[in-house]
Amino acid sequence: MSCHQRPFGVLRSAFLILGAWLLSACGEDAAETKTSLNVFGTMVELTIRGVDTETAEHAVAELSADFRRMHKDWHAWKPGGELGKLNKALREGRALEVSPFLLPLVHRAKIFHEQSEGLFNPAIGGLVSIWGFHADDRPKGRIPDKAAIRRLVEADPTMDDVRIEGARVSSANTAVHFDFGGFAKGAALDRAAARLKEMGIENAILNAGGDINVLGRHGNRPWRAGIRHPRHWGVIATIELNGGEGLYTSGNYERYREYEGVRYTHIIDPRDGMPVNHIVSATVIHPDGALADAAATALSVAGPSDWVRIARRMGVVYVMLIDENGAVYMTREMQRRIVFKGDPPDDIFVAPDRADG
Ligand code: AMP
Ligand code: MG
């Protein structure tokens, strides 16, 4: 088995929590182990360097169990997990005491919502559901009724409706339905990376279908990652990541439905309840993976007209967006780090530095 990075691909093989894992010591470097975990409907590749196989195996077993719990208890639409119970309680107008495993996500959801001027709104699970994305398989057939979408938008569920008193979570609006899918992967990889560090693992890369957290370095060089190409299989650019950084990309192409030749993505604009159509992908790098993940989703909604302001408000500096015509929008900081594969795109718009306004 090769130890090189595979091209990034999302294997959405149902919501199986854990497939068989493969652990290998690579010929050219016995201190690198590579494992594939089937979590969150995505293949998470975990590469650990610099520890013996036993330590790596132990880490993998722990992480698998933890991922399984996150999958169950952070799940937006399958009953039985803690978030499912919380959603049921809020729908029925009841408050619920939640565990320390879930509570930080509710707190962060409120913060991201506020910072993104409401464009990142994890209370719109009802809209995500009506568009058919609360299902394992790609939705098919007619798109939802305009009136049904309007009713949900007018019910206006937001994180401002949500009250947190100690561990008690309640909502003034029964239309609030939490869906943390916009930052759960980041929160999960942050947790996993922190756990690896606690176990004394200093050099590792966690790659969930192109969303990545890294620890330390790859031997005597930084970890290198690819940013997925929004249109073709493969990567549009590569970038070196510093230890502790996360790289997150949101894309229209990731999950979508098609009806009468139009593609409707799983990223919904809370203002009109419609899937966003202006941005093809948004990439963010930040040491806080949950923030990077949330920001990538928020900036997909913000689009070319508002991304600079929202990125600043969310406190993310390394940002790149690609629109449906292939034009690239990015910060100067991102431009300095990124290396395009092949010819750079024809249209590249670089945001003015903060100092310029
Ligand atoms: P990501 O792939 O990180 O961009 O997350 C997309 C997921 O976030 C969707 O599948 C929904 O579960 C959720 N989502 C969709 N629209 C929004 C939004 N405007 N704010 C927050 N979460 C959203
Ligand atoms: Mg996201």
PDB file of C-alpha atoms in Angstrom, residues 4-5 32 49 203 216-225 239-241:
ATOM      1  CA  HIS A   4       1.359   8.966  -0.727  1.00  0.00           C
ATOM      2  CA  GLN A   5      -1.683  11.182  -0.449  1.00  0.00           C
ATOM      3  CA  GLU A  32       4.281   6.539   9.301  1.00  0.00           C
ATOM      4  CA  ARG A  49       4.106   9.963  11.980  1.00  0.00           C
ATOM      5  CA  ASN A 203       2.788  14.884  13.736  1.00  0.00           C
ATOM      6  CA  GLY A 216       3.246  19.293  13.404  1.00  0.00           C
ATOM      7  CA  ARG A 217       5.116  18.486  10.236  1.00  0.00           C
ATOM      8  CA  HIS A 218       5.726  15.814   7.651  1.00  0.00           C
ATOM      9  CA  GLY A 219       9.308  14.938   8.554  1.00  0.00           C
ATOM     10  CA  ASN A 220      11.534  17.870   7.711  1.00  0.00           C
ATOM     11  CA  ARG A 221       8.920  19.748   5.681  1.00  0.00           C
ATOM     12  CA  PRO A 222       5.433  21.086   6.390  1.00  0.00           C
ATOM     13  CA  TRP A 223       2.364  19.020   5.517  1.00  0.00           C
ATOM     14  CA  ARG A 224       1.207  19.768   2.003  1.00  0.00           C
ATOM     15  CA  ALA A 225      -2.454  19.675   1.047  1.00  0.00           C
ATOM     16  CA  ILE A 239      -0.654  24.732  -0.078  1.00  0.00           C
ATOM     17  CA  GLU A 240       1.709  24.066   2.812  1.00  0.00           C
ATOM     18  CA  LEU A 241      -0.040  23.956   6.163  1.00  0.00           C
TER      19      LEU A 241
END
